[in-house]
Amino acid sequence: MDNGIQNDPQFNVLPSKRAVYALLARTYLLMGQYQLSLENAEKALQMQNSLIDFKSLATAYSYPVLIQNPEVIFSKTLLLTYNGAPLSTELLNSFGANDLRYNYYTAPGTSFYPTYTGRGFGIYTYSYTNGINIGVSVPEMYLIAAECYARSGKIAEAVNYLNILRAKRFKSGTTYTVSATTNKEALDLVLAERRKEFIGRGFRWFDQRRLNLDPVYQKTYTRVFKGQTYTLAPNSDGYVFPINQNYIDLSPELGK
């Protein structure tokens, strides 16, 4: 392709055609343009659809480095890591007993400093293999496509994509399949899977932001920190990122 974008670059840190499709799929999902999101997710999956089978990993340290990770479509990492962030009981309880992600994506609070009760974000599979990937990936494309199918009433297609991913995340010989009979059931399954699959990547914030606009999924979030209660209500200005004052100073028209 032109402009330095290749169909099959040597390394996943380089731009590629499938990465463009994947980024468009993510962008259209956040915009609520589900048909366009689906079309681009499917195009990306046609070019790359490999998943790591967690059952094949001897330990968490067996997880491949990002540059060799077959799930990564376009590798982008955080400048700073934040391992150790406590996870909600609601999220932790959503993992089934046979879901391998529980021990790959979370760790006891005693593993961190200062220690605490419960479990925290401690993705050994990322933190010891070049950092946390926030770039587009194969699992993300499966879940984006599944959500778009669920929203368009194609329940079988949505559940099929969920089960393709889940088959690689559960212990051998255990039940991993899910089923749904309505669009809402399928969509609920997809959104629950996103929370488990994308721990620690910052995706949850953007999901909350877009679902905040959907009357079916609107929710008030409350957190207590150092004795003070913080609340994020539907349609709150808290869902809007302020423009950094630096940029307003350089371009005053932005502040108008």
PDB file of C-alpha atoms in Angstrom:
ATOM      1  CA  MET A   1       0.000   0.000   0.000  1.00  0.00           C
ATOM      2  CA  ASP A   2       0.973   3.662  -0.279  1.00  0.00           C
ATOM      3  CA  ASN A   3       2.076   5.970   2.542  1.00  0.00           C
ATOM      4  CA  GLY A   4       4.152   3.223   4.186  1.00  0.00           C
ATOM      5  CA  ILE A   5       1.161   1.109   5.239  1.00  0.00           C
ATOM      6  CA  GLN A   6       1.662  -2.564   4.443  1.00  0.00           C
ATOM      7  CA  ASN A   7      -0.608  -5.568   4.278  1.00  0.00           C
ATOM      8  CA  ASP A   8       1.798  -7.685   6.302  1.00  0.00           C
ATOM      9  CA  PRO A   9       4.508  -5.680   8.100  1.00  0.00           C
ATOM     10  CA  GLN A  10       7.408  -7.518   9.718  1.00  0.00           C
ATOM     11  CA  PHE A  11       6.551  -6.248  13.199  1.00  0.00           C
ATOM     12  CA  ASN A  12       3.210  -5.421  14.822  1.00  0.00           C
ATOM     13  CA  VAL A  13       4.501  -2.039  15.971  1.00  0.00           C
ATOM     14  CA  LEU A  14       4.337  -0.942  12.331  1.00  0.00           C
ATOM     15  CA  PRO A  15       1.108   0.294  10.685  1.00  0.00           C
ATOM     16  CA  SER A  16      -0.766  -2.142   8.493  1.00  0.00           C
ATOM     17  CA  LYS A  17      -3.956  -2.361   6.495  1.00  0.00           C
ATOM     18  CA  ARG A  18      -5.545  -4.645   9.069  1.00  0.00           C
ATOM     19  CA  ALA A  19      -4.595  -2.193  11.818  1.00  0.00           C
ATOM     20  CA  VAL A  20      -6.435   0.557   9.945  1.00  0.00           C
ATOM     21  CA  TYR A  21      -9.534  -1.623   9.691  1.00  0.00           C
ATOM     22  CA  ALA A  22      -9.266  -2.473  13.393  1.00  0.00           C
ATOM     23  CA  LEU A  23      -8.857   1.156  14.449  1.00  0.00           C
ATOM     24  CA  LEU A  24     -11.862   2.121  12.332  1.00  0.00           C
ATOM     25  CA  ALA A  25     -13.855  -0.681  13.961  1.00  0.00           C
ATOM     26  CA  ARG A  26     -12.994   0.681  17.430  1.00  0.00           C
ATOM     27  CA  THR A  27     -13.728   4.267  16.409  1.00  0.00           C
ATOM     28  CA  TYR A  28     -17.094   3.476  14.823  1.00  0.00           C
ATOM     29  CA  LEU A  29     -18.069   1.419  17.888  1.00  0.00           C
ATOM     30  CA  LEU A  30     -17.423   4.408  20.157  1.00  0.00           C
ATOM     31  CA  MET A  31     -19.480   6.559  17.751  1.00  0.00           C
ATOM     32  CA  GLY A  32     -22.380   4.111  17.792  1.00  0.00           C
ATOM     33  CA  GLN A  33     -22.023   3.423  14.064  1.00  0.00           C
ATOM     34  CA  TYR A  34     -22.435  -0.310  14.479  1.00  0.00           C
ATOM     35  CA  GLN A  35     -22.743  -1.431  10.874  1.00  0.00           C
ATOM     36  CA  LEU A  36     -19.560   0.399   9.891  1.00  0.00           C
ATOM     37  CA  SER A  37     -17.838  -0.937  12.999  1.00  0.00           C
ATOM     38  CA  LEU A  38     -18.846  -4.498  12.104  1.00  0.00           C
ATOM     39  CA  GLU A  39     -17.681  -4.192   8.505  1.00  0.00           C
ATOM     40  CA  ASN A  40     -14.236  -3.038   9.571  1.00  0.00           C
ATOM     41  CA  ALA A  41     -13.910  -5.594  12.379  1.00  0.00           C
ATOM     42  CA  GLU A  42     -14.720  -8.380   9.923  1.00  0.00           C
ATOM     43  CA  LYS A  43     -12.157  -7.059   7.438  1.00  0.00           C
ATOM     44  CA  ALA A  44      -9.507  -7.024  10.161  1.00  0.00           C
ATOM     45  CA  LEU A  45     -10.404 -10.588  11.212  1.00  0.00           C
ATOM     46  CA  GLN A  46     -10.166 -11.787   7.616  1.00  0.00           C
ATOM     47  CA  MET A  47      -6.533 -10.694   7.693  1.00  0.00           C
ATOM     48  CA  GLN A  48      -5.654 -11.751  11.249  1.00  0.00           C
ATOM     49  CA  ASN A  49      -7.677 -13.977  13.591  1.00  0.00           C
ATOM     50  CA  SER A  50      -5.167 -15.934  15.717  1.00  0.00           C
ATOM     51  CA  LEU A  51      -5.907 -16.362  19.417  1.00  0.00           C
ATOM     52  CA  ILE A  52      -3.611 -17.594  22.187  1.00  0.00           C
ATOM     53  CA  ASP A  53      -4.937 -20.710  23.885  1.00  0.00           C
ATOM     54  CA  PHE A  54      -4.348 -20.040  27.572  1.00  0.00           C
ATOM     55  CA  LYS A  55      -4.491 -23.796  28.209  1.00  0.00           C
ATOM     56  CA  SER A  56      -1.249 -24.149  26.275  1.00  0.00           C
ATOM     57  CA  LEU A  57       0.700 -21.770  28.531  1.00  0.00           C
ATOM     58  CA  ALA A  58       2.843 -23.477  31.165  1.00  0.00           C
ATOM     59  CA  THR A  59       2.838 -20.359  33.371  1.00  0.00           C
ATOM     60  CA  ALA A  60       1.921 -16.703  33.069  1.00  0.00           C
ATOM     61  CA  TYR A  61       5.532 -16.071  32.078  1.00  0.00           C
ATOM     62  CA  SER A  62       4.991 -18.247  28.990  1.00  0.00           C
ATOM     63  CA  TYR A  63       2.848 -15.500  27.496  1.00  0.00           C
ATOM     64  CA  PRO A  64       4.561 -14.201  24.318  1.00  0.00           C
ATOM     65  CA  VAL A  65       6.212 -10.807  24.217  1.00  0.00           C
ATOM     66  CA  LEU A  66       4.142  -8.180  22.444  1.00  0.00           C
ATOM     67  CA  ILE A  67       6.203  -8.173  19.282  1.00  0.00           C
ATOM     68  CA  GLN A  68       5.586 -11.939  18.912  1.00  0.00           C
ATOM     69  CA  ASN A  69       2.005 -11.972  20.164  1.00  0.00           C
ATOM     70  CA  PRO A  70      -0.305 -13.412  17.474  1.00  0.00           C
ATOM     71  CA  GLU A  71      -3.295 -11.604  19.000  1.00  0.00           C
ATOM     72  CA  VAL A  72      -1.802  -8.129  18.636  1.00  0.00           C
ATOM     73  CA  ILE A  73      -2.787  -6.347  15.430  1.00  0.00           C
ATOM     74  CA  PHE A  74      -1.101  -3.039  16.231  1.00  0.00           C
ATOM     75  CA  SER A  75       1.069  -2.789  19.330  1.00  0.00           C
ATOM     76  CA  LYS A  76       0.760   0.370  21.393  1.00  0.00           C
ATOM     77  CA  THR A  77       1.821   0.447  25.043  1.00  0.00           C
ATOM     78  CA  LEU A  78       1.251   2.751  27.992  1.00  0.00           C
ATOM     79  CA  LEU A  79       4.050   5.111  28.907  1.00  0.00           C
ATOM     80  CA  LEU A  80       3.616   4.171  32.563  1.00  0.00           C
ATOM     81  CA  THR A  81       2.137   0.981  34.005  1.00  0.00           C
ATOM     82  CA  TYR A  82      -0.334   0.930  36.887  1.00  0.00           C
ATOM     83  CA  ASN A  83      -0.217  -2.641  38.136  1.00  0.00           C
ATOM     84  CA  GLY A  84      -1.825  -3.018  41.509  1.00  0.00           C
ATOM     85  CA  ALA A  85      -5.034  -1.030  41.065  1.00  0.00           C
ATOM     86  CA  PRO A  86      -7.698  -2.726  43.256  1.00  0.00           C
ATOM     87  CA  LEU A  87     -10.502  -4.421  41.334  1.00  0.00           C
ATOM     88  CA  SER A  88     -14.167  -4.364  42.282  1.00  0.00           C
ATOM     89  CA  THR A  89     -15.783  -7.392  43.868  1.00  0.00           C
ATOM     90  CA  GLU A  90     -18.429  -7.250  41.149  1.00  0.00           C
ATOM     91  CA  LEU A  91     -15.806  -7.678  38.431  1.00  0.00           C
ATOM     92  CA  LEU A  92     -13.892 -10.404  40.271  1.00  0.00           C
ATOM     93  CA  ASN A  93     -17.088 -12.373  40.898  1.00  0.00           C
ATOM     94  CA  SER A  94     -17.935 -12.288  37.195  1.00  0.00           C
ATOM     95  CA  PHE A  95     -15.099 -14.719  36.444  1.00  0.00           C
ATOM     96  CA  GLY A  96     -16.160 -18.345  36.487  1.00  0.00           C
ATOM     97  CA  ALA A  97     -14.100 -20.863  38.458  1.00  0.00           C
ATOM     98  CA  ASN A  98     -12.667 -22.265  35.225  1.00  0.00           C
ATOM     99  CA  ASP A  99     -11.818 -18.951  33.579  1.00  0.00           C
ATOM    100  CA  LEU A 100      -8.021 -18.840  33.240  1.00  0.00           C
ATOM    101  CA  ARG A 101      -8.043 -15.064  32.933  1.00  0.00           C
ATOM    102  CA  TYR A 102      -8.683 -14.724  36.660  1.00  0.00           C
ATOM    103  CA  ASN A 103      -5.128 -15.763  37.510  1.00  0.00           C
ATOM    104  CA  TYR A 104      -3.536 -14.298  34.396  1.00  0.00           C
ATOM    105  CA  TYR A 105      -5.095 -10.855  34.659  1.00  0.00           C
ATOM    106  CA  THR A 106      -5.437 -10.367  38.435  1.00  0.00           C
ATOM    107  CA  ALA A 107      -3.283 -10.927  41.514  1.00  0.00           C
ATOM    108  CA  PRO A 108      -3.760 -10.899  45.307  1.00  0.00           C
ATOM    109  CA  GLY A 109      -3.577  -7.504  46.975  1.00  0.00           C
ATOM    110  CA  THR A 110      -0.709  -8.879  49.075  1.00  0.00           C
ATOM    111  CA  SER A 111       1.405  -8.912  45.891  1.00  0.00           C
ATOM    112  CA  PHE A 112       1.574  -5.122  45.819  1.00  0.00           C
ATOM    113  CA  TYR A 113       2.871  -2.332  48.002  1.00  0.00           C
ATOM    114  CA  PRO A 114       1.150  -1.146  50.027  1.00  0.00           C
ATOM    115  CA  THR A 115      -0.733  -4.412  50.448  1.00  0.00           C
ATOM    116  CA  TYR A 116      -4.505  -4.587  50.669  1.00  0.00           C
ATOM    117  CA  THR A 117      -7.344  -7.081  50.960  1.00  0.00           C
ATOM    118  CA  GLY A 118      -8.814  -8.395  47.734  1.00  0.00           C
ATOM    119  CA  ARG A 119      -7.277  -8.623  44.293  1.00  0.00           C
ATOM    120  CA  GLY A 120      -5.810  -6.057  41.970  1.00  0.00           C
ATOM    121  CA  PHE A 121      -4.892  -5.464  38.394  1.00  0.00           C
ATOM    122  CA  GLY A 122      -1.695  -7.428  38.001  1.00  0.00           C
ATOM    123  CA  ILE A 123      -1.409  -8.657  34.468  1.00  0.00           C
ATOM    124  CA  TYR A 124       1.732 -10.738  34.573  1.00  0.00           C
ATOM    125  CA  THR A 125       1.089 -11.698  30.977  1.00  0.00           C
ATOM    126  CA  TYR A 126       1.543  -8.058  29.973  1.00  0.00           C
ATOM    127  CA  SER A 127       3.783  -6.512  32.606  1.00  0.00           C
ATOM    128  CA  TYR A 128       6.600  -8.976  32.064  1.00  0.00           C
ATOM    129  CA  THR A 129       6.370  -8.972  28.279  1.00  0.00           C
ATOM    130  CA  ASN A 130       7.051  -5.416  27.159  1.00  0.00           C
ATOM    131  CA  GLY A 131       4.198  -3.585  28.832  1.00  0.00           C
ATOM    132  CA  ILE A 132       0.423  -3.339  28.562  1.00  0.00           C
ATOM    133  CA  ASN A 133      -0.914  -3.355  25.028  1.00  0.00           C
ATOM    134  CA  ILE A 134      -3.655  -0.809  24.420  1.00  0.00           C
ATOM    135  CA  GLY A 135      -3.459  -1.196  20.658  1.00  0.00           C
ATOM    136  CA  VAL A 136      -6.045  -3.061  18.622  1.00  0.00           C
ATOM    137  CA  SER A 137      -6.101  -6.841  18.865  1.00  0.00           C
ATOM    138  CA  VAL A 138      -7.849  -9.964  17.614  1.00  0.00           C
ATOM    139  CA  PRO A 139      -9.880 -10.437  20.839  1.00  0.00           C
ATOM    140  CA  GLU A 140     -11.107  -6.862  20.532  1.00  0.00           C
ATOM    141  CA  MET A 141     -12.243  -7.449  16.952  1.00  0.00           C
ATOM    142  CA  TYR A 142     -14.147 -10.592  17.945  1.00  0.00           C
ATOM    143  CA  LEU A 143     -15.892  -8.710  20.744  1.00  0.00           C
ATOM    144  CA  ILE A 144     -16.619  -5.655  18.602  1.00  0.00           C
ATOM    145  CA  ALA A 145     -18.132  -7.839  15.879  1.00  0.00           C
ATOM    146  CA  ALA A 146     -20.101  -9.800  18.483  1.00  0.00           C
ATOM    147  CA  GLU A 147     -21.560  -6.605  19.935  1.00  0.00           C
ATOM    148  CA  CYS A 148     -22.524  -5.285  16.521  1.00  0.00           C
ATOM    149  CA  TYR A 149     -24.182  -8.579  15.624  1.00  0.00           C
ATOM    150  CA  ALA A 150     -26.090  -8.561  18.924  1.00  0.00           C
ATOM    151  CA  ARG A 151     -27.301  -5.024  18.318  1.00  0.00           C
ATOM    152  CA  SER A 152     -28.504  -5.925  14.820  1.00  0.00           C
ATOM    153  CA  GLY A 153     -30.441  -8.979  16.000  1.00  0.00           C
ATOM    154  CA  LYS A 154     -28.015 -11.614  14.719  1.00  0.00           C
ATOM    155  CA  ILE A 155     -27.842 -13.522  17.992  1.00  0.00           C
ATOM    156  CA  ALA A 156     -26.271 -16.718  16.631  1.00  0.00           C
ATOM    157  CA  GLU A 157     -23.394 -14.791  15.050  1.00  0.00           C
ATOM    158  CA  ALA A 158     -22.797 -12.786  18.229  1.00  0.00           C
ATOM    159  CA  VAL A 159     -22.724 -15.862  20.462  1.00  0.00           C
ATOM    160  CA  ASN A 160     -20.530 -17.752  17.998  1.00  0.00           C
ATOM    161  CA  TYR A 161     -17.830 -15.069  18.152  1.00  0.00           C
ATOM    162  CA  LEU A 162     -18.031 -14.996  21.953  1.00  0.00           C
ATOM    163  CA  ASN A 163     -17.529 -18.742  22.116  1.00  0.00           C
ATOM    164  CA  ILE A 164     -14.591 -18.641  19.693  1.00  0.00           C
ATOM    165  CA  LEU A 165     -12.806 -16.344  22.147  1.00  0.00           C
ATOM    166  CA  ARG A 166     -13.942 -18.115  25.312  1.00  0.00           C
ATOM    167  CA  ALA A 167     -12.751 -21.477  23.978  1.00  0.00           C
ATOM    168  CA  LYS A 168      -9.192 -20.157  24.338  1.00  0.00           C
ATOM    169  CA  ARG A 169      -9.636 -18.771  27.838  1.00  0.00           C
ATOM    170  CA  PHE A 170     -11.006 -21.686  29.893  1.00  0.00           C
ATOM    171  CA  LYS A 171      -9.502 -24.777  31.517  1.00  0.00           C
ATOM    172  CA  SER A 172      -9.423 -28.024  29.530  1.00  0.00           C
ATOM    173  CA  GLY A 173     -12.521 -30.156  29.750  1.00  0.00           C
ATOM    174  CA  THR A 174     -14.719 -27.404  31.211  1.00  0.00           C
ATOM    175  CA  THR A 175     -17.776 -25.704  29.807  1.00  0.00           C
ATOM    176  CA  TYR A 176     -17.007 -22.375  28.164  1.00  0.00           C
ATOM    177  CA  THR A 177     -19.931 -21.877  25.784  1.00  0.00           C
ATOM    178  CA  VAL A 178     -22.651 -19.298  26.379  1.00  0.00           C
ATOM    179  CA  SER A 179     -26.050 -18.930  24.742  1.00  0.00           C
ATOM    180  CA  ALA A 180     -28.702 -16.266  24.316  1.00  0.00           C
ATOM    181  CA  THR A 181     -32.272 -16.110  23.072  1.00  0.00           C
ATOM    182  CA  THR A 182     -32.725 -12.347  22.813  1.00  0.00           C
ATOM    183  CA  ASN A 183     -30.676  -9.419  21.535  1.00  0.00           C
ATOM    184  CA  LYS A 184     -30.444  -8.028  25.074  1.00  0.00           C
ATOM    185  CA  GLU A 185     -29.123 -11.317  26.467  1.00  0.00           C
ATOM    186  CA  ALA A 186     -26.485 -11.508  23.735  1.00  0.00           C
ATOM    187  CA  LEU A 187     -25.465  -7.883  24.262  1.00  0.00           C
ATOM    188  CA  ASP A 188     -25.216  -8.373  28.030  1.00  0.00           C
ATOM    189  CA  LEU A 189     -22.901 -11.338  27.456  1.00  0.00           C
ATOM    190  CA  VAL A 190     -20.674  -9.317  25.137  1.00  0.00           C
ATOM    191  CA  LEU A 191     -20.391  -6.363  27.512  1.00  0.00           C
ATOM    192  CA  ALA A 192     -19.572  -8.682  30.417  1.00  0.00           C
ATOM    193  CA  GLU A 193     -16.879 -10.356  28.321  1.00  0.00           C
ATOM    194  CA  ARG A 194     -15.323  -6.995  27.443  1.00  0.00           C
ATOM    195  CA  ARG A 195     -14.879  -6.207  31.147  1.00  0.00           C
ATOM    196  CA  LYS A 196     -13.026  -9.465  31.750  1.00  0.00           C
ATOM    197  CA  GLU A 197     -10.940  -9.497  28.582  1.00  0.00           C
ATOM    198  CA  PHE A 198      -9.785  -5.876  28.715  1.00  0.00           C
ATOM    199  CA  ILE A 199      -8.837  -5.399  32.360  1.00  0.00           C
ATOM    200  CA  GLY A 200      -6.264  -2.657  32.824  1.00  0.00           C
ATOM    201  CA  ARG A 201      -6.331  -1.287  29.292  1.00  0.00           C
ATOM    202  CA  GLY A 202      -8.492   1.790  29.855  1.00  0.00           C
ATOM    203  CA  PHE A 203     -11.287   0.447  27.663  1.00  0.00           C
ATOM    204  CA  ARG A 204     -13.775   0.371  30.535  1.00  0.00           C
ATOM    205  CA  TRP A 205     -13.865   4.157  30.745  1.00  0.00           C
ATOM    206  CA  PHE A 206     -14.788   4.476  27.085  1.00  0.00           C
ATOM    207  CA  ASP A 207     -17.415   1.746  27.421  1.00  0.00           C
ATOM    208  CA  GLN A 208     -18.954   3.562  30.386  1.00  0.00           C
ATOM    209  CA  ARG A 209     -18.890   6.789  28.408  1.00  0.00           C
ATOM    210  CA  ARG A 210     -20.741   5.376  25.412  1.00  0.00           C
ATOM    211  CA  LEU A 211     -23.150   3.207  27.425  1.00  0.00           C
ATOM    212  CA  ASN A 212     -23.971   6.271  29.506  1.00  0.00           C
ATOM    213  CA  LEU A 213     -25.861   7.501  26.415  1.00  0.00           C
ATOM    214  CA  ASP A 214     -27.968   4.331  26.233  1.00  0.00           C
ATOM    215  CA  PRO A 215     -31.050   4.442  28.531  1.00  0.00           C
ATOM    216  CA  VAL A 216     -30.890   0.648  28.943  1.00  0.00           C
ATOM    217  CA  TYR A 217     -27.350   0.746  30.365  1.00  0.00           C
ATOM    218  CA  GLN A 218     -27.231   4.116  32.112  1.00  0.00           C
ATOM    219  CA  LYS A 219     -25.908   3.755  35.640  1.00  0.00           C
ATOM    220  CA  THR A 220     -24.722   5.956  38.494  1.00  0.00           C
ATOM    221  CA  TYR A 221     -21.240   5.022  39.718  1.00  0.00           C
ATOM    222  CA  THR A 222     -20.186   5.710  43.302  1.00  0.00           C
ATOM    223  CA  ARG A 223     -16.731   5.325  44.817  1.00  0.00           C
ATOM    224  CA  VAL A 224     -15.381   6.140  48.269  1.00  0.00           C
ATOM    225  CA  PHE A 225     -11.782   7.332  48.486  1.00  0.00           C
ATOM    226  CA  LYS A 226     -10.142   8.404  51.751  1.00  0.00           C
ATOM    227  CA  GLY A 227     -13.537   8.866  53.341  1.00  0.00           C
ATOM    228  CA  GLN A 228     -14.943  11.018  50.556  1.00  0.00           C
ATOM    229  CA  THR A 229     -17.697   9.795  48.246  1.00  0.00           C
ATOM    230  CA  TYR A 230     -17.466  10.491  44.524  1.00  0.00           C
ATOM    231  CA  THR A 231     -20.412  10.025  42.170  1.00  0.00           C
ATOM    232  CA  LEU A 232     -20.563   9.856  38.390  1.00  0.00           C
ATOM    233  CA  ALA A 233     -24.154  10.189  37.203  1.00  0.00           C
ATOM    234  CA  PRO A 234     -25.559   9.598  33.691  1.00  0.00           C
ATOM    235  CA  ASN A 235     -24.973  12.573  31.368  1.00  0.00           C
ATOM    236  CA  SER A 236     -22.517  14.066  33.849  1.00  0.00           C
ATOM    237  CA  ASP A 237     -19.891  16.540  32.673  1.00  0.00           C
ATOM    238  CA  GLY A 238     -17.459  14.084  34.253  1.00  0.00           C
ATOM    239  CA  TYR A 239     -17.703  12.065  31.052  1.00  0.00           C
ATOM    240  CA  VAL A 240     -16.067  14.911  29.129  1.00  0.00           C
ATOM    241  CA  PHE A 241     -12.298  15.240  29.095  1.00  0.00           C
ATOM    242  CA  PRO A 242     -11.328  18.913  29.598  1.00  0.00           C
ATOM    243  CA  ILE A 243      -8.999  20.472  27.068  1.00  0.00           C
ATOM    244  CA  ASN A 244      -5.589  20.969  28.663  1.00  0.00           C
ATOM    245  CA  GLN A 245      -5.002  24.611  29.620  1.00  0.00           C
ATOM    246  CA  ASN A 246      -1.715  24.504  27.709  1.00  0.00           C
ATOM    247  CA  TYR A 247      -3.558  24.087  24.420  1.00  0.00           C
ATOM    248  CA  ILE A 248      -6.090  26.789  25.280  1.00  0.00           C
ATOM    249  CA  ASP A 249      -3.238  29.199  26.039  1.00  0.00           C
ATOM    250  CA  LEU A 250      -1.666  28.441  22.662  1.00  0.00           C
ATOM    251  CA  SER A 251      -5.009  28.540  20.807  1.00  0.00           C
ATOM    252  CA  PRO A 252      -7.433  30.782  22.750  1.00  0.00           C
ATOM    253  CA  GLU A 253     -10.279  29.994  20.362  1.00  0.00           C
ATOM    254  CA  LEU A 254     -10.459  26.502  21.858  1.00  0.00           C
ATOM    255  CA  GLY A 255     -11.688  27.946  25.148  1.00  0.00           C
ATOM    256  CA  LYS A 256     -14.586  29.810  23.602  1.00  0.00           C
TER     257      LYS A 256
END
